Structure formats: structure tokens, C-alpha cells
GROMACS .gro file of C-alpha atoms in nm:
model
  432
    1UNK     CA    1 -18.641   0.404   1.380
    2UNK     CA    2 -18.332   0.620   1.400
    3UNK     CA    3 -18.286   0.855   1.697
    4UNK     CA    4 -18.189   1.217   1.639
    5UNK     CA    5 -17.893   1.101   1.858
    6UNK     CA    6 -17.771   0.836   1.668
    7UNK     CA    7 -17.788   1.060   1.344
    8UNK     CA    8 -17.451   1.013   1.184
    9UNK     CA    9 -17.294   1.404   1.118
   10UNK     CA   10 -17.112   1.420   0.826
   11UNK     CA   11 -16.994   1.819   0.872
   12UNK     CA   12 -17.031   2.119   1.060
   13UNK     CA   13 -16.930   2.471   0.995
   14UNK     CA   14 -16.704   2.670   1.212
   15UNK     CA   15 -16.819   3.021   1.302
   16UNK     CA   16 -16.528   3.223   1.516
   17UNK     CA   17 -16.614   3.548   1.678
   18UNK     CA   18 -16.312   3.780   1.603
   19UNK     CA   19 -16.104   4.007   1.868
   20UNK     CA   20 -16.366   4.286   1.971
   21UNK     CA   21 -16.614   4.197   1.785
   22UNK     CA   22 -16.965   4.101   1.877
   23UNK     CA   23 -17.130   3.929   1.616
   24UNK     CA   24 -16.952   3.608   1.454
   25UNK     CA   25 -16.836   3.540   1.128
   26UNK     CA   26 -16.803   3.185   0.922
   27UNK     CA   27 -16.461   3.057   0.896
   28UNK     CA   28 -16.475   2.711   0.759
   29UNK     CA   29 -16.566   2.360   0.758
   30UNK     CA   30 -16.539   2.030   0.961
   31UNK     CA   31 -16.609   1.724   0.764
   32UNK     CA   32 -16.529   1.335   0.871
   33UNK     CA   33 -16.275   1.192   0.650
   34UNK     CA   34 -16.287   0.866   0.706
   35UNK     CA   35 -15.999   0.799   0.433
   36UNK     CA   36 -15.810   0.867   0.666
   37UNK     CA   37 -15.960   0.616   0.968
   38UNK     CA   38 -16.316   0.627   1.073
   39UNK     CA   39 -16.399   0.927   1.318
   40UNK     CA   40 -16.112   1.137   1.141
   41UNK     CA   41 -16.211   1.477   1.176
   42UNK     CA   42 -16.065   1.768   0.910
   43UNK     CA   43 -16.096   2.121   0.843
   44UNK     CA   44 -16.056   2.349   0.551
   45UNK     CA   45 -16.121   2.726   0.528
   46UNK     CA   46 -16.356   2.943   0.360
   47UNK     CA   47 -16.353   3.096   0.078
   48UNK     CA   48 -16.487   3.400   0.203
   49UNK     CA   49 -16.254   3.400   0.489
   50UNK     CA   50 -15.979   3.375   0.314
   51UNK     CA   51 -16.071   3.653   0.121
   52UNK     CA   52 -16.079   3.889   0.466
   53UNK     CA   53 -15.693   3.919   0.391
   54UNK     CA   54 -15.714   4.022   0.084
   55UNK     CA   55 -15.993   4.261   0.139
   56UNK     CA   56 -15.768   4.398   0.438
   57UNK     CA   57 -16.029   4.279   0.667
   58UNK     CA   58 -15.976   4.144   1.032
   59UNK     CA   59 -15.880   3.798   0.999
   60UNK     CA   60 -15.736   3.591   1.236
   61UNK     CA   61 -15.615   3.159   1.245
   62UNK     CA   62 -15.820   2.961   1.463
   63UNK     CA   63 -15.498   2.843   1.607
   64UNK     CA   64 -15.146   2.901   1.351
   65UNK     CA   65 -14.993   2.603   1.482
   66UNK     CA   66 -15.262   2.358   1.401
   67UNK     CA   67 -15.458   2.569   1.123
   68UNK     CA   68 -15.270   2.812   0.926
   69UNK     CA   69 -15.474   3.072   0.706
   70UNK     CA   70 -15.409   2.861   0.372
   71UNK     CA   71 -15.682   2.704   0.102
   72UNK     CA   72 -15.718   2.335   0.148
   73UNK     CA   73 -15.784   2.023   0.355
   74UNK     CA   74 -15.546   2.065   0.655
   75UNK     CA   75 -15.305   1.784   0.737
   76UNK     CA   76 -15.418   1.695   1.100
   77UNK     CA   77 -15.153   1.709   1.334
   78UNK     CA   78 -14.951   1.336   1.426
   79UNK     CA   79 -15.149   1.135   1.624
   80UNK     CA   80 -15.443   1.355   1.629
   81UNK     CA   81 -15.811   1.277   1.518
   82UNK     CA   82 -15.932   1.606   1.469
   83UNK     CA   83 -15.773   1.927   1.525
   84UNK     CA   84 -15.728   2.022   1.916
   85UNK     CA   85 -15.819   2.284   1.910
   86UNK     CA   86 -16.136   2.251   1.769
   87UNK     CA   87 -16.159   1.981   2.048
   88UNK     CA   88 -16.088   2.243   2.260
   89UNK     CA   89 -16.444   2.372   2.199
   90UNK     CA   90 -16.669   2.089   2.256
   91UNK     CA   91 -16.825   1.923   2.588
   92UNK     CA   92 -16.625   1.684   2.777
   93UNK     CA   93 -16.762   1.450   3.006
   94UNK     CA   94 -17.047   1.624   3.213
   95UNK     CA   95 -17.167   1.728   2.884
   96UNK     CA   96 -17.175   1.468   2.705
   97UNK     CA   97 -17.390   1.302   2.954
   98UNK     CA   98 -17.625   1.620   2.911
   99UNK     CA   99 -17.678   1.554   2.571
  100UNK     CA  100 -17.721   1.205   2.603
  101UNK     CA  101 -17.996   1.248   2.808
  102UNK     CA  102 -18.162   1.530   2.606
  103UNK     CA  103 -18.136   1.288   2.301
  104UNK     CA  104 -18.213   0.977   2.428
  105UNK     CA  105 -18.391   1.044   2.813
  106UNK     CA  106 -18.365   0.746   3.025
  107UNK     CA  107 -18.191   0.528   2.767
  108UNK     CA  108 -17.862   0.731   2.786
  109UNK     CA  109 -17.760   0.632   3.096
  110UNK     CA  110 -17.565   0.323   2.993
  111UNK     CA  111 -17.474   0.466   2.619
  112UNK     CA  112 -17.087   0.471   2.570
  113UNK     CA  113 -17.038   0.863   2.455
  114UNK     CA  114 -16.798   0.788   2.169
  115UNK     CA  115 -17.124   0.601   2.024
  116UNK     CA  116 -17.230   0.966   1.872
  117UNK     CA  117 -16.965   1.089   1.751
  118UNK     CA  118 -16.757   1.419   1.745
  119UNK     CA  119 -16.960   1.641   1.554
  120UNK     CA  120 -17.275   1.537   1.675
  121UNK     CA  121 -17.149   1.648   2.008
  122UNK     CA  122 -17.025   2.016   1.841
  123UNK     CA  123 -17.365   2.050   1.697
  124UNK     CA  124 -17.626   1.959   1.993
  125UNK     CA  125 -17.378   2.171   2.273
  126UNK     CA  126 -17.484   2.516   2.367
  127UNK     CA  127 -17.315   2.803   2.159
  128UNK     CA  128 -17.181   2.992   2.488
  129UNK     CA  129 -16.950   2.823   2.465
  130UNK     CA  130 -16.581   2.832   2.616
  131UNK     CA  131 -16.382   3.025   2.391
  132UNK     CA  132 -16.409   3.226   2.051
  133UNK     CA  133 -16.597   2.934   1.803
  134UNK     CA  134 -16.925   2.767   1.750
  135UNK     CA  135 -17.074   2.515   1.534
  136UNK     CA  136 -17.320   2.567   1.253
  137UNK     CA  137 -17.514   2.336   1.035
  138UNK     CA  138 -17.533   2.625   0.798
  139UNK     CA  139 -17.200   2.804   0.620
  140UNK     CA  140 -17.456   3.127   0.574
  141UNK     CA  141 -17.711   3.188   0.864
  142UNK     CA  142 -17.550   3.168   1.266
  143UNK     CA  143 -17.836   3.049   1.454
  144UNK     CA  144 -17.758   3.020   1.852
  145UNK     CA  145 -17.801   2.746   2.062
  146UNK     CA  146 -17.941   2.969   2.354
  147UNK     CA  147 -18.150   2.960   2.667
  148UNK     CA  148 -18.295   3.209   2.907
  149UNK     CA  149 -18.141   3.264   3.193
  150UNK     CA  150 -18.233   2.983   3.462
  151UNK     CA  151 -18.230   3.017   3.860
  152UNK     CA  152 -17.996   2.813   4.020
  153UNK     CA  153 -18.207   2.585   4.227
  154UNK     CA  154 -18.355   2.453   3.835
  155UNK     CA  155 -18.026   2.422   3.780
  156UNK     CA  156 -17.941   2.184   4.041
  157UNK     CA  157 -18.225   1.981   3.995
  158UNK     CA  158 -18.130   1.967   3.642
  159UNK     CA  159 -17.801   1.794   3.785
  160UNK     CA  160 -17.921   1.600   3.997
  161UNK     CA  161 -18.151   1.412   3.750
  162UNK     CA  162 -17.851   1.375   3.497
  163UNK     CA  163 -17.670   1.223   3.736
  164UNK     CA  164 -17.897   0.943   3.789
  165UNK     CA  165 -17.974   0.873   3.437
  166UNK     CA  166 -18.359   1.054   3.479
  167UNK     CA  167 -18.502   1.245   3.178
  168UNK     CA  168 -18.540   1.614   3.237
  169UNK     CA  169 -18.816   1.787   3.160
  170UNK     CA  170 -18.876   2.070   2.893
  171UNK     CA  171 -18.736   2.341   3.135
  172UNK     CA  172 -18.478   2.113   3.323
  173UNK     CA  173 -18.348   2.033   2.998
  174UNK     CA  174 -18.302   2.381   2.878
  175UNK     CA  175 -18.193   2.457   3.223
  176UNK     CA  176 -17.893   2.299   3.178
  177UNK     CA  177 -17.852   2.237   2.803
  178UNK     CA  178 -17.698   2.630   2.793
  179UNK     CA  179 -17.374   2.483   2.992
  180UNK     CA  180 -17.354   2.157   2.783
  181UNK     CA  181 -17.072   2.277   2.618
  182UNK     CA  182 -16.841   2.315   2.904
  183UNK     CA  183 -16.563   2.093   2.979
  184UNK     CA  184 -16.439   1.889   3.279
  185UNK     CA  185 -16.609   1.580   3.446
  186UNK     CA  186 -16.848   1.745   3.766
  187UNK     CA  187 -17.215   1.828   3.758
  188UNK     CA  188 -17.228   2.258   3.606
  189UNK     CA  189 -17.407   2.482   3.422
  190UNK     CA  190 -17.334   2.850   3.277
  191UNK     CA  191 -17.546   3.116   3.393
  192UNK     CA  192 -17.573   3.529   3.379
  193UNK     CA  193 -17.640   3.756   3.681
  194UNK     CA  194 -17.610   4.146   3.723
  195UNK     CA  195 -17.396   4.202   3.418
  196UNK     CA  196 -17.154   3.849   3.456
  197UNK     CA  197 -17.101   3.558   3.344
  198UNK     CA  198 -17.042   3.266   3.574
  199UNK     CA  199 -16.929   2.885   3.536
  200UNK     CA  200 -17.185   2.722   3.855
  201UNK     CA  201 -17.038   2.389   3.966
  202UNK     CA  202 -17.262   2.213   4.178
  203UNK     CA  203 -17.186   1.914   4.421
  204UNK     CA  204 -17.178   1.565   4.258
  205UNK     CA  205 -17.380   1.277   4.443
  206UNK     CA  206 -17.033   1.073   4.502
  207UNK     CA  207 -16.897   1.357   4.687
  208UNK     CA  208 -16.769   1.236   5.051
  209UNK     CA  209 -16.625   1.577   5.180
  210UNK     CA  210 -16.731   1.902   5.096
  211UNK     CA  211 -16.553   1.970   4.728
  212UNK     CA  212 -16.719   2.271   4.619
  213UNK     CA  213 -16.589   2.466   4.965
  214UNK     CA  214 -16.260   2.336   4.934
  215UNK     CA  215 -16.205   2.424   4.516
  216UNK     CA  216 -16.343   2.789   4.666
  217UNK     CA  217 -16.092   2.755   4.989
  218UNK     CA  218 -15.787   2.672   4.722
  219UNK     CA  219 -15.913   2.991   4.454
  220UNK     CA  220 -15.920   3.227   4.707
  221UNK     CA  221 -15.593   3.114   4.897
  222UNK     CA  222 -15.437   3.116   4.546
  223UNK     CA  223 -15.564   3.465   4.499
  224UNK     CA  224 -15.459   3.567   4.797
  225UNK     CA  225 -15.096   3.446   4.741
  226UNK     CA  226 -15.102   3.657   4.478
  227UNK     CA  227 -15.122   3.400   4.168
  228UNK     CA  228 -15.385   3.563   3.849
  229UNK     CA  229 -15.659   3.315   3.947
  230UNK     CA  230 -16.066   3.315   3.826
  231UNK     CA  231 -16.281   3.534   4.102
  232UNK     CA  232 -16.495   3.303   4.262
  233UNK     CA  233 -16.820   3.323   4.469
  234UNK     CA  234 -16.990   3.067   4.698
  235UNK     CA  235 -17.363   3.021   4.775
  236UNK     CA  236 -17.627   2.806   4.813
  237UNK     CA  237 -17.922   2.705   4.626
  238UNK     CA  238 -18.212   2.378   4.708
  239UNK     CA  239 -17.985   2.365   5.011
  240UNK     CA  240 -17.661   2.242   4.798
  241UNK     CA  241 -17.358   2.485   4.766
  242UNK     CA  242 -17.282   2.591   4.436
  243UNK     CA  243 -16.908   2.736   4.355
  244UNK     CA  244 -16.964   3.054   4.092
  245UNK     CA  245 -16.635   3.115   3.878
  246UNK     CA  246 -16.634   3.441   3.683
  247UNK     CA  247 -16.550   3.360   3.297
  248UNK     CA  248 -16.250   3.548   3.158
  249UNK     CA  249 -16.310   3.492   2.816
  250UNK     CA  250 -16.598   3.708   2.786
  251UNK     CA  251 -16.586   4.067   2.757
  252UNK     CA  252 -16.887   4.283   2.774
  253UNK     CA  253 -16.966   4.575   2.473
  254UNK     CA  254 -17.250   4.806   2.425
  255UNK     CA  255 -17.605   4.677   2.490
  256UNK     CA  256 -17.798   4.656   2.167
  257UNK     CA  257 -18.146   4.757   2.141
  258UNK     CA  258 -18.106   4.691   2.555
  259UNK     CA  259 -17.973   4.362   2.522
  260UNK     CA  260 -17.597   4.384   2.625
  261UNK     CA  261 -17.350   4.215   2.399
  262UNK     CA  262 -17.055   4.023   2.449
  263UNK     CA  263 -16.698   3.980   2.282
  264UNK     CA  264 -16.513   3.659   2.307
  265UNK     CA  265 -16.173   3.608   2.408
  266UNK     CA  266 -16.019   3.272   2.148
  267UNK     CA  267 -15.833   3.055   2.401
  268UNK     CA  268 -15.645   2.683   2.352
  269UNK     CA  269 -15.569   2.457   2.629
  270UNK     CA  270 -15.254   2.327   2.710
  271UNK     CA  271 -15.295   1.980   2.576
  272UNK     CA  272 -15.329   2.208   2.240
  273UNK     CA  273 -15.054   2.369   2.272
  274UNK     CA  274 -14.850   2.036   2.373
  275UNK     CA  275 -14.983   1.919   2.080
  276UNK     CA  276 -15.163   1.561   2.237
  277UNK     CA  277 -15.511   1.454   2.300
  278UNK     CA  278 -15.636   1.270   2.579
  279UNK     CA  279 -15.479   0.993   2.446
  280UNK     CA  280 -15.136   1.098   2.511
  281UNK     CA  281 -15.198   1.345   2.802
  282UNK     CA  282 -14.981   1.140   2.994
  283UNK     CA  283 -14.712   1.290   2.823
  284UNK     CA  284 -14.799   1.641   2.916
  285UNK     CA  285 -14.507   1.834   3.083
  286UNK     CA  286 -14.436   2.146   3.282
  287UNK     CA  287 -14.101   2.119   3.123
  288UNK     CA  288 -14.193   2.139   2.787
  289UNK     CA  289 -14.484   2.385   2.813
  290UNK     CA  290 -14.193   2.643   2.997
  291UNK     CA  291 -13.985   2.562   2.686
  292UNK     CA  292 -14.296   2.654   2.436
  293UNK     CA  293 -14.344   2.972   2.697
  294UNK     CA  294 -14.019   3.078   2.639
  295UNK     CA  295 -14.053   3.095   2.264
  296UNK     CA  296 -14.458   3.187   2.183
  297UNK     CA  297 -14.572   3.338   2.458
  298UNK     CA  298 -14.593   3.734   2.570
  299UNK     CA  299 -14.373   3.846   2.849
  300UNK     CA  300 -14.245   3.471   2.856
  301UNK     CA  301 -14.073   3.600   3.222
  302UNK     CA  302 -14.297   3.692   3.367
  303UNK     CA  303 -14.524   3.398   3.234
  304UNK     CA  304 -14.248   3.141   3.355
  305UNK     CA  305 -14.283   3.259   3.727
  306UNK     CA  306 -14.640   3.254   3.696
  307UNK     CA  307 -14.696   2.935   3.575
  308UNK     CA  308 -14.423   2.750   3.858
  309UNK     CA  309 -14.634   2.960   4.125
  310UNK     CA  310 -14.936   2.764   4.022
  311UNK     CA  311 -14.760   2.401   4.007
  312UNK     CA  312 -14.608   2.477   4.356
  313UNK     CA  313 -14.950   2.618   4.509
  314UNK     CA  314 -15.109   2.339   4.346
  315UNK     CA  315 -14.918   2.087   4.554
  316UNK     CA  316 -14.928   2.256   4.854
  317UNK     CA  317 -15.317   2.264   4.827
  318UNK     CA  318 -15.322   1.888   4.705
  319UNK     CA  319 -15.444   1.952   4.385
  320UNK     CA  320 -15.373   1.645   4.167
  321UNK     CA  321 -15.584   1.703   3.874
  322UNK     CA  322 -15.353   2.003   3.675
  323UNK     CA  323 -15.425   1.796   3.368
  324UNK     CA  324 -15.338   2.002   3.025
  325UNK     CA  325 -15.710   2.084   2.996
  326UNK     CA  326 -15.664   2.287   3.321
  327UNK     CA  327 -15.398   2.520   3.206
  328UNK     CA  328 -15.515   2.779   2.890
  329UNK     CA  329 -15.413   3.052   2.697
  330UNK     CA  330 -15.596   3.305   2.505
  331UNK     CA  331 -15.466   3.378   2.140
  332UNK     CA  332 -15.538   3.642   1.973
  333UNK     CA  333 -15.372   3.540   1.623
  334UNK     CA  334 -15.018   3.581   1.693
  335UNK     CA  335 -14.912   3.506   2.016
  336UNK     CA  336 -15.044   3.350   2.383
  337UNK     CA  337 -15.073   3.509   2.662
  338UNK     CA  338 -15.177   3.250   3.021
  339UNK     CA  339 -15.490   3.265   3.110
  340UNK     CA  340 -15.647   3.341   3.468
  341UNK     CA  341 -15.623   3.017   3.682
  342UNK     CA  342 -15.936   2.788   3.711
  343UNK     CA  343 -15.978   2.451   3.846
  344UNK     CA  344 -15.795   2.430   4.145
  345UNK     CA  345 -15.903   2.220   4.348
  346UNK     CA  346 -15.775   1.968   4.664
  347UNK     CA  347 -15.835   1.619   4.533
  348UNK     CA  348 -15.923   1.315   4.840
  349UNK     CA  349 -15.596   1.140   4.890
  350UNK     CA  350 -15.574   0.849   5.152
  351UNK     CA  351 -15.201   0.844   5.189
  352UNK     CA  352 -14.917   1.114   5.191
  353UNK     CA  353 -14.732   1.010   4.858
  354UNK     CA  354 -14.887   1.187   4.554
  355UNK     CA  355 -14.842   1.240   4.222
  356UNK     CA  356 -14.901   1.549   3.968
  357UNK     CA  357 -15.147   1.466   3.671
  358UNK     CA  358 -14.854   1.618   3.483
  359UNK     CA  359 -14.508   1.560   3.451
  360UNK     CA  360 -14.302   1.793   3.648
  361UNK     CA  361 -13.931   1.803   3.498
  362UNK     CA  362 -13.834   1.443   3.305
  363UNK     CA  363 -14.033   1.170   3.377
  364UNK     CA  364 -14.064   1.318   3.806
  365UNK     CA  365 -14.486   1.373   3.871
  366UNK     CA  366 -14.408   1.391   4.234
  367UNK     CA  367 -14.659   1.618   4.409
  368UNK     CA  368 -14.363   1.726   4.629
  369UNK     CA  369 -14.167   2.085   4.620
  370UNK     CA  370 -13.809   1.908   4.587
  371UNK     CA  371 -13.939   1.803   4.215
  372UNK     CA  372 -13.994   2.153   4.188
  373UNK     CA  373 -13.705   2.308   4.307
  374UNK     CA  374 -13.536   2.026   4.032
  375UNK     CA  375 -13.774   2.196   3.742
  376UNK     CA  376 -13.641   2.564   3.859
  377UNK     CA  377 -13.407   2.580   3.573
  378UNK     CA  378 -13.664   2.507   3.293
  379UNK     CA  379 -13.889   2.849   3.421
  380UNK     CA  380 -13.566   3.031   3.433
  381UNK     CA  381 -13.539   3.039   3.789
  382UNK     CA  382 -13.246   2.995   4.061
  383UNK     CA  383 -13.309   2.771   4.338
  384UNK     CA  384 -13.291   3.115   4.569
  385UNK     CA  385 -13.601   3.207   4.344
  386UNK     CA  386 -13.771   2.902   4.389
  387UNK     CA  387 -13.724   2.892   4.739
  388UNK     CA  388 -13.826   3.235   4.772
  389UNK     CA  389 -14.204   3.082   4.589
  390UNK     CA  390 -14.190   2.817   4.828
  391UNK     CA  391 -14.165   3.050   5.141
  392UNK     CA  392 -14.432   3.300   5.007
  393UNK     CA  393 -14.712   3.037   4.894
  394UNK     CA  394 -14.658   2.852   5.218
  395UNK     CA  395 -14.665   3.152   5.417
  396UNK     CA  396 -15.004   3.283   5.181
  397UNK     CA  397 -15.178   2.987   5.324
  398UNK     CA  398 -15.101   2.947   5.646
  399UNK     CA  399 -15.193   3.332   5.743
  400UNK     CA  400 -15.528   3.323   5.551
  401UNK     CA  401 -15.605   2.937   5.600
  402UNK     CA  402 -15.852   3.068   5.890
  403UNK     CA  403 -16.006   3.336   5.707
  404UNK     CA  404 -16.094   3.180   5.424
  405UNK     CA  405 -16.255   2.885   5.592
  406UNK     CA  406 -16.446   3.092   5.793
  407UNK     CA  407 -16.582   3.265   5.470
  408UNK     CA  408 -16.665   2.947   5.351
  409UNK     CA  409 -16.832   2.889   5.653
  410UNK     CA  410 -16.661   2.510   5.663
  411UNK     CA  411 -16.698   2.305   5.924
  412UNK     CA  412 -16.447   2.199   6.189
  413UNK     CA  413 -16.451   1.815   6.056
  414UNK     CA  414 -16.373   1.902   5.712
  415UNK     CA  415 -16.116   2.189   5.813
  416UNK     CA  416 -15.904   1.889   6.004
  417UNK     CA  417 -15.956   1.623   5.667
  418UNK     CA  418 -15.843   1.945   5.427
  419UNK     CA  419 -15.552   2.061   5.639
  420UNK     CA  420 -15.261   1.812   5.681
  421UNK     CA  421 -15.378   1.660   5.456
  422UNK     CA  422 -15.453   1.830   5.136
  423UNK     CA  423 -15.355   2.162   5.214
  424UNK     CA  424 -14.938   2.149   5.356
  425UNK     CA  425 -14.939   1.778   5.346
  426UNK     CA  426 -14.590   1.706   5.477
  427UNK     CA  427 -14.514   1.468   5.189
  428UNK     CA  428 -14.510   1.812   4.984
  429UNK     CA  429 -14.342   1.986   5.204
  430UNK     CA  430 -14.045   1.746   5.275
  431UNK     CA  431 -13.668   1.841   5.201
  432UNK     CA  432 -13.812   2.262   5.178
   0.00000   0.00000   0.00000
């Protein structure tokens, strides 16, 4: 007998929620072309979409670069399987391991997750998701993939048990199945408290220092240096911390019959807008995306310093994991505009040397400032200006560094491993 899981999805319809608005409308349709190599994923438009221009309604492309308001099968962009940002919308790791276990329990723990396929994974995530789209099985009714709001110690547990390959139960499952849509790799969940709505990230079991104090240590020292980051919250729940990161691409409207409603802010990530996949994410640069900022993004200037303030903070914190899919942009049908920052967080490094999960300026992905005061040029910087970035960010963390661990109530042992070591690592700081 065939699993739900294993069902083979031949389409899915894309539903987008427009700028302001609070309800979604349909906007096309995914399909697997597999003229075009098996696992090919396309998209065409609506009819009825189309016809918003027409009709002088509000309209807007998912994404112009990769699907332009135009009638037909769209022409995937080189290399791609399926358009990225469509990609953009759907689980990554941690939840593709939720829905394996909701589909097949006990039995996914060992199941490759390219076995179900791309649209399977768009149509069994939870529809709050990240973003401005969903997925539909139907072009004509939206029905969401929704659960109530769960406390966070469920929550944990619900983690917990995915982790180790155990099938949840009815409620752990719908505990976390609301966050399956969420991307990145660690154990998290979305959740809704006194009028927010939060990303939780929750310790993993392979953890060997405290990670979610020292991603909150890095987002409020980033903050603090001044840099447009995520507002973040720490507490505690079954005894575990759990990191709370406001989401900035929701926007609250009127409450309905005394249900509030949200808006939806569209966003891309930077591996979208670099045009790769995970494939070729190796190829993701700094350099180019200034070069793509200069030319499609609002206030570009302004956009340029911001963007070299995070790559220099994020080697002077030691984060190694600024991957595209950790840099964003909303669009709102013309141009970008940079996202708040998320994701930072010190990565466990046993040596000095390090090395950027992007490239820096050429082929350099030294985790070092001197790379960055060689990339000054391509953010339209002198190397007065980038040495003035180096002096504040440094400067930002060493007068709050006490503070801020404090708040985070961290302990003495993992304030020496983080300091020296992640945070101003001299390898980073060398030749300043």
C-alpha cells in the first residue's frame, strides 16, 4: 500500500497575498515537467490573474526576474529546477524532517528527503509561512494549513521527539507542524503571543555550548552596533532556552469578527536574487550581490553600507554560516529593499583560520577584516569608511559584551569559549 507520503504530486497552485492585503488571491500553477528532466518544476500564470491588469486591479510578479506577468509556461532560469523563488517558500531541512515524521512516524528517520519530492513538501508545510505565497491543491477555494496556538514547552517536546526519529502524537504533531514551513537546519517552530509573531528556535541535542544564548548574544550586540537586525527575546521553557525572533514579514490589520488579521510582506532570499540554488551556493558573492544592490535595490547607499556592516560584524562575532538563504529582501513588485537581519549566529570553530560561507570579493572567503577592507570598493566605500565600520563594530562589542551576557544570564565557561574565540577572534582582527 502507498503512503500518503510517497504520493507522487503532479501540481500545486500558487496563492500570493498582495501588498496590504489580508486575504490571498490565486496566482497560478506549479506542475512537474518532467520533459524537461525528472523533478523539473514550472510555473505558468492564471488566467484570472492576468486579467487583474487589465481590470486595473492590484497585481503584482511573484518575483520579475524569475516570473514576469506574461501567459505561458515560464522558461526556468539556467541551472535551476524550479523557480527560486518559489523555493524560497518551502521547508528546508528541519522541516522536512517534520513532515517526514508526520507522514511516515518512526519510519522517516532514515528516509532520504528528496525521496518526496518538491511539491509534496509545498503542499504538507504549514501555510504561515515565510513570505507572501502558499500552496493550494485547489485553483478556487484557499484552505489553510493552520494550528492553534501551542505553549512552548509542547513545542519542545515536539522537537525533541523529531530529533530522534519518535512519532509525535496528535497534539505534538500539530504542535509543531504550524512551523514546518520554515527554513534553516535547527530544531523551531512559529508561534503567536500578545499580538506577535515569533520564529522559537530551540536547542538541538548535538549542541556542545550554549547556541541559542550566543545567536541572542550576537542579535543584540548587532543591534546594539546599530545594524537593522530581527528583535529577539530569550526564555526558557521544560528547562531548555528557547531564542524568540520577531517576524518582519508580517504586518498586523484590523481584527475581524475579533480575530486579528495579518498582511504579508513578499520577500526572496539572496540565493534568489544571485540567481543559484543550493547547488551552486558556493558561488554566492558579497561582490556581486553589492553590484545587483547598486542597480535594483532602494536607496542602494545606504543599502551598500548596511549590508558590509553585517559581513564585518559577522566576522567579528564568528559567524560562518551567512549562506545566501541568510540574507533577504522584501519585494514589493518593483524593487528590493534588505530585509531586517536574522540568523546571526557564532558558529564552534577549533582553530583561528576561518572562512565566510560566502565569497567576500573574488574568490577571498576569509573570515578576516583585511578581505573586507579589499571588498570596500564594491559597496562604494573608501578604506577611511571601512575602517571607520571596523572601529565602530569593534568598539559596539567590546562596551556591551558584558551587558549582554549578563542579560543572557551566560555562564562564565561559555563567556571565555565565545570570547577570543568567536567573538574578536584575533585571526579576524589581524592587519586592522
Amino acid at each position: 500500500m502507498t503512503s500518503k507520503a510517497h504520493k507522487t504530486e503532479k501540481e500545486a497552485f500558487v496563492w500570493i497575498w498582495l501588498p496590504g492585503e489580508t486575504k490571498p488571491v490565486v496566482a497560478g500553477r506549479l506542475e512537474v515537467d518532467v520533459s524537461r528532466g525528472q523533478g523539473n518544476v514550472v510555473f505558468n500564470y492564471g488566467k484570472s490573474y492576468l486579467e487583474r491588469v487589465s481590470a486595473g486591479e492590484p497585481v503584482m510578479p511573484i518575483y520579475e526576474p524569475e516570473l514576469p506577468l506574461r501567459a505561458g509556461i515560464l522558461p526556468l532560469p539556467e541551472g535551476l529546477t524550479m523557480p527560486g523563488c518559489i523555493r524560497d517558500a518551502a521547508p528546508d531541512a528541519w522541516g522536512r524532517r517534520v513532515i517526514i515524521n508526520k507522514t511516515l512516524g518512526s519510519k522517516g528517520a532514515g528516509v532520504d528527503t528528496a525521496e518526496l519530492g518538491e511539491l509534496t513538501y509545498l503542499l504538507e508545510s504549514g501555510s504561515d509561512r515565510i513570505g507572501a505565497l502558499d500552496f493550494q491543491r485547489s485553483p478556487t477555494e484557499y484552505v489553510p494549513r493552520v494550528t492553534n496556538n501551542i505553549n512552548l514547552e509542547e513545542l519542545v517536546e515536539s522537537a525533541e521527539r523529531v530529533e530522534g526519529g519518535i512519532p509525535l502524537t496528535l497534539e505534538l504533531d500539530q504542535a509543531l507542524f504550524h512551523g514546518s514551513s520554515i527554513g534553516g537546519a535547527r530544531p523551531k517552530a512559529l508561534m503567536q503571543d500578545q499580538g506577535k509573531k515569533y520564529v522559537a528556535k530551540f536547542s538541538a541535542s548535538t549542541d556542545l555550548y550554549s547556541v541559542i544564548k550566543a545567536e541572542f548574544i550576537a542579535m543584540r550586540l548587532a543591534s546594539l552596533a546599530g545594524l537593522n537586525v530581527a528583535p529577539v527575546q530569550l526564555t526558557k521553557a521544560a528547562k531548555k532556552d528557547v531564542l524568540l525572533i520577531e517576524r518582519f514579514d508580517r504586518l498586523p490589520a484590523a481584527a475581524v469578527d475579533g480575530r486579528k488579521e495579518w498582511s504579508r510582506k513578499a520577500m526572496v532570499s539572496a540565493l534568489t536574487i544571485l540567481g543559484l540554488d543550493e547547488m551552486m551556493a558556493r558561488y554566492a558573492s558579497y561582490e556581486t550581490m553589492a553590484e545587483i544592490i547598486r542597480h535594483r535595490f532602494s536607496e542602494p547607499k545606504a543599502t551598500l553600507k548596511e549590508l558590509f556592516s553585517r559581513l564585518v560584524f559577522n566576522i567579528l562575532c564568528g559567524n560562518t554560516d551567512d549562506h545566501a538563504r541568510n540574507h533577504a529582501a522584501f519585494w514589493d513588485g518593483k524593487e528590493l529593499t534588505l530585509t531586517p537581519a536574522y540568523d546571526i549566529c557564532p558558529q564552534g570553530r577549533t582553530g583561528n583560520e576561518a572562512s565566510q560561507a560566502m565569497l567576500i570579493s573574488g574568490n577571498n572567503n576569509l573570515g578576516r577584516l583585511k578581505s573586507c577592507l579589499e571588498a570596500a570598493k564594491h559597496f562604494l566605500l573608501t578604506d577611511d569608511d571601512a575602517r571607520a565600520v571596523f572601529t565602530h563594530m569593534t568598539g559596539a562589542i567590546e562596551e556591551n559584551w558584558q551587558a549582554v551576557c549578563d542579560e543572557a544570564n551566560l555562564s562564565e565557561v561559555d563567556r571565555s569559549l565565545l570570547w577570543g574565540r568567536q567573538f574578536l577572534n584575533p585571526y579576524s582582527i589581524e592587519m586592522f
